[in-house]
PDB file of C-alpha atoms and ligand atoms in Angstrom:
ATOM      1  CA  MET O  27    -115.424  39.428  44.204  1.00 94.00           C
ATOM      2  CA  ARG O  28    -116.980  40.951  41.142  1.00 97.00           C
ATOM      3  CA  ILE O  29    -115.087  43.460  38.958  1.00 98.00           C
ATOM      4  CA  ALA O  30    -116.866  45.456  36.282  1.00 98.00           C
ATOM      5  CA  HIS O  31    -114.279  46.136  33.594  1.00 98.00           C
ATOM      6  CA  ILE O  32    -115.265  49.114  31.433  1.00 98.00           C
ATOM      7  CA  SER O  33    -113.246  51.161  28.953  1.00 98.00           C
ATOM      8  CA  ASP O  34    -113.237  53.941  26.391  1.00 98.00           C
ATOM      9  CA  ILE O  35    -116.086  56.121  27.652  1.00 98.00           C
ATOM     10  CA  HIS O  36    -114.842  59.020  25.437  1.00 98.00           C
ATOM     11  CA  CYS O  37    -116.545  62.015  27.059  1.00 98.00           C
ATOM     12  CA  HIS O  38    -116.640  64.707  24.379  1.00 97.00           C
ATOM     13  CA  HIS O  39    -118.923  67.559  23.385  1.00 95.00           C
ATOM     14  CA  GLY O  40    -118.742  66.561  19.718  1.00 93.00           C
ATOM     15  CA  SER O  41    -119.767  63.318  18.061  1.00 96.00           C
ATOM     16  CA  ASP O  42    -117.551  60.842  19.953  1.00 97.00           C
ATOM     17  CA  PHE O  43    -119.722  60.456  23.053  1.00 98.00           C
ATOM     18  CA  ASN O  44    -123.170  58.824  23.021  1.00 98.00           C
ATOM     19  CA  PRO O  45    -124.954  60.174  26.137  1.00 98.00           C
ATOM     20  CA  LYS O  46    -128.040  57.938  25.754  1.00 98.00           C
ATOM     21  CA  MET O  47    -125.829  54.871  25.500  1.00 98.00           C
ATOM     22  CA  PHE O  48    -123.840  55.997  28.551  1.00 98.00           C
ATOM     23  CA  THR O  49    -127.001  56.304  30.637  1.00 98.00           C
ATOM     24  CA  LYS O  50    -128.318  52.939  29.468  1.00 98.00           C
ATOM     25  CA  ALA O  51    -124.950  51.220  30.006  1.00 98.00           C
ATOM     26  CA  THR O  52    -124.635  52.778  33.475  1.00 98.00           C
ATOM     27  CA  ASN O  53    -128.105  51.602  34.527  1.00 98.00           C
ATOM     28  CA  MET O  54    -127.292  48.076  33.345  1.00 98.00           C
ATOM     29  CA  LEU O  55    -123.862  48.155  34.996  1.00 98.00           C
ATOM     30  CA  ASN O  56    -125.274  49.342  38.332  1.00 98.00           C
ATOM     31  CA  ASN O  57    -127.619  46.323  38.415  1.00 98.00           C
ATOM     32  CA  TYR O  58    -124.592  43.984  38.559  1.00 98.00           C
ATOM     33  CA  GLU O  59    -123.612  45.434  41.962  1.00 96.00           C
ATOM     34  CA  SER O  60    -119.886  44.959  41.354  1.00 97.00           C
ATOM     35  CA  ASP O  61    -117.402  45.323  44.200  1.00 97.00           C
ATOM     36  CA  LEU O  62    -115.120  47.358  41.990  1.00 97.00           C
ATOM     37  CA  VAL O  63    -115.349  49.173  38.654  1.00 98.00           C
ATOM     38  CA  PHE O  64    -112.050  49.202  36.783  1.00 98.00           C
ATOM     39  CA  ILE O  65    -111.875  51.737  33.937  1.00 98.00           C
ATOM     40  CA  THR O  66    -109.051  51.108  31.448  1.00 98.00           C
ATOM     41  CA  GLY O  67    -108.683  54.600  30.007  1.00 98.00           C
ATOM     42  CA  ASP O  68    -109.960  56.946  27.302  1.00 98.00           C
ATOM     43  CA  LEU O  69    -112.416  58.681  29.620  1.00 98.00           C
ATOM     44  CA  THR O  70    -112.117  61.703  27.312  1.00 98.00           C
ATOM     45  CA  THR O  71    -111.462  62.212  23.602  1.00 98.00           C
ATOM     46  CA  MET O  72    -109.136  65.228  23.521  1.00 98.00           C
ATOM     47  CA  GLY O  73    -107.875  65.369  27.117  1.00 98.00           C
ATOM     48  CA  LEU O  74    -109.455  68.828  27.533  1.00 98.00           C
ATOM     49  CA  LEU O  75    -110.438  70.368  30.866  1.00 98.00           C
ATOM     50  CA  HIS O  76    -114.161  70.460  30.062  1.00 98.00           C
ATOM     51  CA  GLU O  77    -114.013  66.805  28.989  1.00 98.00           C
ATOM     52  CA  TYR O  78    -112.327  65.850  32.267  1.00 98.00           C
ATOM     53  CA  GLU O  79    -115.057  67.752  34.140  1.00 98.00           C
ATOM     54  CA  MET O  80    -117.707  65.932  32.122  1.00 98.00           C
ATOM     55  CA  ALA O  81    -116.030  62.542  32.698  1.00 98.00           C
ATOM     56  CA  LYS O  82    -115.812  63.157  36.455  1.00 98.00           C
ATOM     57  CA  GLN O  83    -119.492  64.079  36.578  1.00 98.00           C
ATOM     58  CA  LYS O  84    -120.573  61.169  34.365  1.00 98.00           C
ATOM     59  CA  ILE O  85    -118.720  58.440  36.213  1.00 98.00           C
ATOM     60  CA  GLU O  86    -120.260  59.609  39.481  1.00 98.00           C
ATOM     61  CA  GLU O  87    -123.431  58.008  38.078  1.00 98.00           C
ATOM     62  CA  ILE O  88    -121.659  54.646  38.222  1.00 98.00           C
ATOM     63  CA  LYS O  89    -122.121  53.069  41.649  1.00 97.00           C
ATOM     64  CA  GLY O  90    -119.315  51.613  43.719  1.00 95.00           C
ATOM     65  CA  GLU O  91    -115.571  52.062  44.000  1.00 97.00           C
ATOM     66  CA  LYS O  92    -113.908  53.158  40.759  1.00 98.00           C
ATOM     67  CA  VAL O  93    -110.279  52.549  39.878  1.00 98.00           C
ATOM     68  CA  ILE O  94    -108.962  54.282  36.770  1.00 98.00           C
ATOM     69  CA  VAL O  95    -105.921  54.329  34.482  1.00 98.00           C
ATOM     70  CA  PRO O  96    -105.492  56.871  31.639  1.00 98.00           C
ATOM     71  CA  GLY O  97    -105.705  56.152  27.909  1.00 98.00           C
ATOM     72  CA  ASN O  98    -103.948  57.780  24.966  1.00 98.00           C
ATOM     73  CA  HIS O  99    -106.837  60.220  24.424  1.00 98.00           C
ATOM     74  CA  ASP O 100    -106.650  61.384  28.065  1.00 98.00           C
ATOM     75  CA  GLU O 101    -103.016  62.437  27.590  1.00 97.00           C
ATOM     76  CA  ARG O 102    -103.666  64.789  24.668  1.00 97.00           C
ATOM     77  CA  ASN O 103    -103.414  68.587  25.069  1.00 97.00           C
ATOM     78  CA  LEU O 104    -101.673  68.405  28.484  1.00 97.00           C
ATOM     79  CA  GLY O 105    -104.417  66.083  29.684  1.00 98.00           C
ATOM     80  CA  PHE O 106    -101.724  64.052  31.475  1.00 97.00           C
ATOM     81  CA  LYS O 107    -101.474  66.976  33.946  1.00 98.00           C
ATOM     82  CA  LEU O 108    -105.229  66.905  34.563  1.00 98.00           C
ATOM     83  CA  PHE O 109    -105.560  63.150  35.084  1.00 98.00           C
ATOM     84  CA  PRO O 110    -104.023  63.063  38.612  1.00 98.00           C
ATOM     85  CA  GLU O 111    -106.145  66.086  39.665  1.00 98.00           C
ATOM     86  CA  PHE O 112    -109.357  64.347  38.652  1.00 98.00           C
ATOM     87  CA  PHE O 113    -108.692  60.634  39.086  1.00 98.00           C
ATOM     88  CA  GLY O 114    -105.578  60.166  41.217  1.00 98.00           C
ATOM     89  CA  LYS O 115    -102.256  58.486  40.540  1.00 98.00           C
ATOM     90  CA  PRO O 116    -102.029  56.942  37.070  1.00 98.00           C
ATOM     91  CA  ASP O 117     -99.723  54.143  38.320  1.00 98.00           C
ATOM     92  CA  PHE O 118    -100.559  52.244  41.507  1.00 98.00           C
ATOM     93  CA  ILE O 119    -100.848  48.985  43.401  1.00 97.00           C
ATOM     94  CA  LYS O 120    -104.131  48.477  45.285  1.00 97.00           C
ATOM     95  CA  THR O 121    -104.855  45.623  47.654  1.00 95.00           C
ATOM     96  CA  TYR O 122    -108.229  43.894  47.933  1.00 94.00           C
ATOM     97  CA  PRO O 123    -109.314  40.788  49.885  1.00 91.00           C
ATOM     98  CA  GLN O 124    -108.855  38.435  46.914  1.00 91.00           C
ATOM     99  CA  PHE O 125    -106.253  40.142  44.742  1.00 93.00           C
ATOM    100  CA  ASN O 126    -103.695  42.901  44.237  1.00 95.00           C
ATOM    101  CA  LEU O 127    -104.452  45.242  41.347  1.00 97.00           C
ATOM    102  CA  VAL O 128    -101.551  46.935  39.552  1.00 98.00           C
ATOM    103  CA  GLY O 129    -102.727  49.853  37.395  1.00 98.00           C
ATOM    104  CA  LEU O 130    -100.364  51.386  34.853  1.00 98.00           C
ATOM    105  CA  ALA O 131    -100.388  54.406  32.517  1.00 98.00           C
ATOM    106  CA  SER O 132     -99.390  52.930  29.158  1.00 98.00           C
ATOM    107  CA  SER O 133     -99.947  56.214  27.265  1.00 95.00           C
ATOM    108  CA  GLU O 134     -97.635  59.080  26.421  1.00 91.00           C
ATOM    109  CA  PRO O 135     -98.559  62.718  25.740  1.00 93.00           C
ATOM    110  CA  ASP O 136     -99.847  63.392  22.217  1.00 91.00           C
ATOM    111  CA  LYS O 137     -99.039  59.893  20.985  1.00 92.00           C
ATOM    112  CA  ASP O 138    -101.453  57.073  20.267  1.00 92.00           C
ATOM    113  CA  ASP O 139     -98.738  54.490  20.831  1.00 91.00           C
ATOM    114  CA  GLY O 140     -98.383  52.626  24.095  1.00 94.00           C
ATOM    115  CA  HIS O 141     -95.283  52.108  26.198  1.00 96.00           C
ATOM    116  CA  LEU O 142     -94.698  50.784  29.733  1.00 98.00           C
ATOM    117  CA  GLY O 143     -90.935  50.965  30.256  1.00 97.00           C
ATOM    118  CA  ARG O 144     -88.655  49.650  32.968  1.00 97.00           C
ATOM    119  CA  GLY O 145     -90.194  51.673  35.822  1.00 97.00           C
ATOM    120  CA  ARG O 146     -93.643  50.196  35.241  1.00 98.00           C
ATOM    121  CA  HIS O 147     -92.208  46.738  34.644  1.00 98.00           C
ATOM    122  CA  ALA O 148     -90.673  47.079  38.116  1.00 97.00           C
ATOM    123  CA  LEU O 149     -94.094  48.022  39.510  1.00 97.00           C
ATOM    124  CA  ILE O 150     -95.611  44.883  37.925  1.00 97.00           C
ATOM    125  CA  GLU O 151     -92.909  42.804  39.618  1.00 95.00           C
ATOM    126  CA  LYS O 152     -93.512  44.593  42.926  1.00 95.00           C
ATOM    127  CA  GLY O 153     -97.225  43.733  42.670  1.00 94.00           C
ATOM    128  CA  ILE O 154     -96.410  40.114  41.866  1.00 93.00           C
ATOM    129  CA  ALA O 155     -94.036  39.955  44.851  1.00 91.00           C
ATOM    130  CA  LYS O 156     -97.065  40.458  47.117  1.00 84.00           C
ATOM    131  CA  ASN O 157     -97.773  36.837  46.251  1.00 71.00           C
ATOM    132  CA  ASP O 158    -100.278  36.098  48.983  1.00 77.00           C
ATOM    133  CA  LYS O 159    -103.083  36.871  46.506  1.00 87.00           C
ATOM    134  CA  LEU O 160    -103.934  36.833  42.817  1.00 91.00           C
ATOM    135  CA  THR O 161    -102.264  39.597  40.831  1.00 94.00           C
ATOM    136  CA  ILE O 162    -104.325  41.526  38.304  1.00 97.00           C
ATOM    137  CA  ILE O 163    -102.592  43.981  35.963  1.00 98.00           C
ATOM    138  CA  GLY O 164    -104.482  46.704  34.065  1.00 98.00           C
ATOM    139  CA  PHE O 165    -103.522  49.302  31.476  1.00 98.00           C
ATOM    140  CA  HIS O 166    -105.070  50.950  28.415  1.00 98.00           C
ATOM    141  CA  HIS O 167    -103.167  49.594  25.425  1.00 98.00           C
ATOM    142  CA  HIS O 168    -103.121  45.997  24.240  1.00 97.00           C
ATOM    143  CA  VAL O 169    -100.174  43.665  24.637  1.00 96.00           C
ATOM    144  CA  ILE O 170    -100.998  41.413  21.661  1.00 96.00           C
ATOM    145  CA  PRO O 171    -102.863  42.242  18.410  1.00 95.00           C
ATOM    146  CA  ILE O 172    -106.662  42.166  18.760  1.00 95.00           C
ATOM    147  CA  PRO O 173    -108.779  40.543  16.010  1.00 93.00           C
ATOM    148  CA  ASN O 174    -111.589  42.609  14.413  1.00 93.00           C
ATOM    149  CA  SER O 175    -109.895  45.903  15.274  1.00 92.00           C
ATOM    150  CA  GLY O 176    -108.182  46.836  12.037  1.00 89.00           C
ATOM    151  CA  ARG O 177    -104.506  46.922  11.121  1.00 89.00           C
ATOM    152  CA  GLU O 178    -102.135  46.823  14.055  1.00 89.00           C
ATOM    153  CA  THR O 179    -100.649  50.220  14.943  1.00 86.00           C
ATOM    154  CA  ASN O 180    -100.731  50.939  18.684  1.00 90.00           C
ATOM    155  CA  ILE O 181     -99.628  47.800  20.515  1.00 93.00           C
ATOM    156  CA  ILE O 182     -97.283  48.741  23.390  1.00 96.00           C
ATOM    157  CA  GLU O 183     -93.809  49.074  21.933  1.00 95.00           C
ATOM    158  CA  ASP O 184     -92.256  46.974  24.704  1.00 97.00           C
ATOM    159  CA  ALA O 185     -94.911  44.251  24.328  1.00 97.00           C
ATOM    160  CA  GLY O 186     -92.305  41.479  24.141  1.00 97.00           C
ATOM    161  CA  GLU O 187     -90.695  42.348  27.476  1.00 97.00           C
ATOM    162  CA  THR O 188     -94.091  42.963  29.081  1.00 98.00           C
ATOM    163  CA  LEU O 189     -95.510  39.654  27.884  1.00 97.00           C
ATOM    164  CA  ASP O 190     -92.401  37.860  29.133  1.00 97.00           C
ATOM    165  CA  ILE O 191     -92.840  39.314  32.652  1.00 97.00           C
ATOM    166  CA  LEU O 192     -96.549  38.423  32.690  1.00 96.00           C
ATOM    167  CA  LEU O 193     -96.082  34.860  31.408  1.00 96.00           C
ATOM    168  CA  ARG O 194     -92.989  33.998  33.461  1.00 95.00           C
ATOM    169  CA  ASN O 195     -94.800  35.071  36.614  1.00 94.00           C
ATOM    170  CA  LYS O 196     -98.069  33.334  35.640  1.00 92.00           C
ATOM    171  CA  VAL O 197    -100.088  36.526  36.186  1.00 94.00           C
ATOM    172  CA  PRO O 198    -103.674  35.178  35.955  1.00 91.00           C
ATOM    173  CA  LEU O 199    -105.436  38.251  34.576  1.00 95.00           C
ATOM    174  CA  VAL O 200    -104.467  41.305  32.477  1.00 97.00           C
ATOM    175  CA  LEU O 201    -107.178  43.899  31.707  1.00 98.00           C
ATOM    176  CA  MET O 202    -106.906  46.302  28.767  1.00 98.00           C
ATOM    177  CA  GLY O 203    -109.008  48.502  26.426  1.00 98.00           C
ATOM    178  CA  HIS O 204    -108.188  50.853  23.521  1.00 97.00           C
ATOM    179  CA  ARG O 205    -109.368  48.801  20.530  1.00 97.00           C
ATOM    180  CA  HIS O 206    -113.132  49.233  21.107  1.00 97.00           C
ATOM    181  CA  VAL O 207    -113.820  45.499  20.781  1.00 96.00           C
ATOM    182  CA  PRO O 208    -114.157  42.909  23.558  1.00 96.00           C
ATOM    183  CA  TYR O 209    -111.661  40.047  23.384  1.00 95.00           C
ATOM    184  CA  ALA O 210    -110.071  37.408  25.580  1.00 93.00           C
ATOM    185  CA  VAL O 211    -107.390  34.813  25.036  1.00 92.00           C
ATOM    186  CA  GLN O 212    -105.226  32.675  27.280  1.00 90.00           C
ATOM    187  CA  ILE O 213    -101.487  32.488  26.687  1.00 92.00           C
ATOM    188  CA  HIS O 214     -99.651  30.026  28.911  1.00 90.00           C
ATOM    189  CA  LYS O 215    -101.269  30.647  32.352  1.00 89.00           C
ATOM    190  CA  THR O 216    -102.346  34.234  31.731  1.00 92.00           C
ATOM    191  CA  LEU O 217    -105.717  35.547  30.572  1.00 92.00           C
ATOM    192  CA  LEU O 218    -105.455  38.649  28.390  1.00 95.00           C
ATOM    193  CA  VAL O 219    -108.802  40.462  28.373  1.00 96.00           C
ATOM    194  CA  ASN O 220    -109.877  43.575  26.457  1.00 97.00           C
ATOM    195  CA  ALA O 221    -113.051  45.508  27.192  1.00 98.00           C
ATOM    196  CA  GLY O 222    -114.918  47.120  24.288  1.00 98.00           C
ATOM    197  CA  THR O 223    -116.131  50.709  24.390  1.00 98.00           C
ATOM    198  CA  PHE O 224    -118.746  51.670  27.008  1.00 98.00           C
ATOM    199  CA  SER O 225    -120.224  54.753  25.334  1.00 98.00           C
ATOM    200  CA  CYS O 226    -118.198  55.880  22.301  1.00 98.00           C
ATOM    201  CA  THR O 227    -119.980  56.266  18.967  1.00 98.00           C
ATOM    202  CA  ARG O 228    -116.937  54.706  17.244  1.00 97.00           C
ATOM    203  CA  THR O 229    -117.932  51.066  17.539  1.00 97.00           C
ATOM    204  CA  ARG O 230    -116.756  48.427  15.078  1.00 95.00           C
ATOM    205  CA  ALA O 231    -119.168  46.523  12.787  1.00 94.00           C
ATOM    206  CA  HIS O 232    -121.822  44.869  14.989  1.00 94.00           C
ATOM    207  CA  PHE O 233    -119.815  44.798  18.246  1.00 95.00           C
ATOM    208  CA  GLY O 234    -121.721  47.802  19.633  1.00 97.00           C
ATOM    209  CA  ASN O 235    -121.107  49.220  23.109  1.00 98.00           C
ATOM    210  CA  THR O 236    -120.132  46.637  25.700  1.00 98.00           C
ATOM    211  CA  PHE O 237    -118.606  46.091  29.135  1.00 98.00           C
ATOM    212  CA  ASN O 238    -117.173  43.047  30.906  1.00 98.00           C
ATOM    213  CA  ILE O 239    -118.281  41.481  34.188  1.00 98.00           C
ATOM    214  CA  ILE O 240    -115.545  39.476  35.908  1.00 97.00           C
ATOM    215  CA  ASP O 241    -116.419  37.117  38.757  1.00 97.00           C
ATOM    216  CA  ILE O 242    -113.449  35.935  40.781  1.00 94.00           C
ATOM    217  CA  GLN O 243    -114.140  32.914  42.949  1.00 91.00           C
ATOM    218  CA  GLU O 244    -111.673  30.901  44.966  1.00 87.00           C
ATOM    219  CA  LYS O 245    -110.996  28.457  42.138  1.00 88.00           C
ATOM    220  CA  ASN O 246    -112.388  30.136  39.073  1.00 90.00           C
ATOM    221  CA  ILE O 247    -112.441  33.384  37.074  1.00 93.00           C
ATOM    222  CA  ASN O 248    -115.497  33.836  34.859  1.00 94.00           C
ATOM    223  CA  ILE O 249    -115.899  36.708  32.392  1.00 95.00           C
ATOM    224  CA  ARG O 250    -119.070  37.807  30.614  1.00 96.00           C
ATOM    225  CA  VAL O 251    -119.537  40.485  27.952  1.00 97.00           C
ATOM    226  CA  VAL O 252    -122.654  42.624  28.224  1.00 98.00           C
ATOM    227  CA  ASN O 253    -123.987  44.220  25.019  1.00 98.00           C
ATOM    228  CA  VAL O 254    -125.726  47.472  25.933  1.00 98.00           C
ATOM    229  CA  ALA O 255    -128.002  48.042  22.895  1.00 98.00           C
ATOM    230  CA  GLU O 256    -129.078  44.407  22.684  1.00 97.00           C
ATOM    231  CA  GLU O 257    -129.375  44.032  26.483  1.00 98.00           C
ATOM    232  CA  THR O 258    -127.732  40.608  26.201  1.00 97.00           C
ATOM    233  CA  GLU O 259    -124.765  38.959  27.849  1.00 96.00           C
ATOM    234  CA  HIS O 260    -122.578  36.031  26.832  1.00 94.00           C
ATOM    235  CA  GLN O 261    -119.709  34.216  28.433  1.00 91.00           C
ATOM    236  CA  LEU O 262    -116.362  35.357  27.050  1.00 90.00           C
ATOM    237  CA  ILE O 263    -113.982  33.089  28.915  1.00 89.00           C
ATOM    238  CA  SER O 264    -113.710  31.116  32.136  1.00 88.00           C
ATOM    239  CA  PHE O 265    -110.530  30.013  33.812  1.00 87.00           C
ATOM    240  CA  ASP O 266    -110.081  27.212  36.345  1.00 84.00           C
ATOM    241  CA  LEU O 267    -107.366  28.461  38.692  1.00 79.00           C
ATOM    242  CA  GLU O 268    -106.665  24.995  40.098  1.00 77.00           C
ATOM    243  CA  GLN O 269    -106.562  23.053  36.840  1.00 69.00           C
ATOM    244  CA  GLN O 270    -105.103  26.009  34.904  1.00 67.00           C
ATOM    245  CA  CYS O 271    -107.494  25.273  32.057  1.00 65.00           C
ATOM    246  CA  TYR O 272    -110.111  27.431  30.460  1.00 68.00           C
ATOM    247  CA  HIS O 273    -113.160  27.617  28.272  1.00 70.00           C
ATOM    248  CA  ASN O 274    -113.021  30.346  25.629  1.00 71.00           C
ATOM    249  CA  ALA O 275    -116.405  31.046  24.071  1.00 69.00           C
ATOM    250  CA  LEU O 276    -114.690  32.615  21.052  1.00 69.00           C
ATOM    251  CA  TYR O 277    -112.661  29.541  20.114  1.00 71.00           C
ATOM    252  CA  ASP O 278    -114.141  26.425  21.782  1.00 67.00           C
TER     253      ASP O 278
HETATM  254 FE1  FE2 X   8    -110.654  54.677  22.764  1.00 81.98          FE
HETATM  255 FE1  FE2 X   9    -107.236  54.458  23.192  1.00 81.98          FE
END
C-alpha cells in the first residue's frame, strides 16, 4: 500500500497560504496514485469557519481517500467544534488490508502545545491490540525534538509516556507534522516520521514545501520526500521489517 503523508496546508485568506504551491503540490501528489492520503493537521491557520470551508474545498482537489487529524491551528477560535463537522472524528482507529491506523488529536483549544493524555494512550494500546497487522499511529505534534526547526517549545507534554508506549510495543511507524520540516529517525524498532508543510508560506531555510510518500510492502517500509518547488524526490528512510534494520538518508 502507498500512503501519501501530507501536513500543514494552512488554508488562510492572509499570507499563510500559498495557493499556487497548493495546486502544484496537489498535481504532483495526485500522480503518485496513493491508496490513502493522511493529513497530520493544521489544515487552517486560525480555525475560522471560512478557513474550514476553504480547506474542505481545497482538499477535494486531492484524489483518493483522505484521513485527517487536527493540528493546533485548527483548534483556535472554537475551531475544535468545526473539525468534526468538516472532517469527522478527530480520534479514531481505521483498518486497512495491511495495517491499522490510529489517528489522534494532540492539540488543545487556543494552545500551541501538544498533549495526548491517558484516554488517547488507551486508544493507541487498543490499536496495537489488533495485532494481526502493522500499527501506524498519527498525530500533529512531534514526540521528540526535530532538528532544523528552531528552539523546542511544542513537543507533546506527555512525550515520555507516549514514547514508552510506542517503543515497548514496537510500533513500526509514527506519522507527525507541526514543525514544517521533513524528518525521520528510528528509535529502537519504531520509525518516527515528520512531514514538512504542503502549502504554507512559512517554510524554513531551503526546506521549501514538501510531502512524504510511504510505500509499505510485506517486508519493507520505504519513505521518500518530495520537494514541490524543485520537483525532486529523495529517499528519507527505509526500514526492513524482517531484519528490523534501516537506512536513513539523513545520517548514513
Ligand atoms: Fe503548521
Ligand atoms: Fe502546528
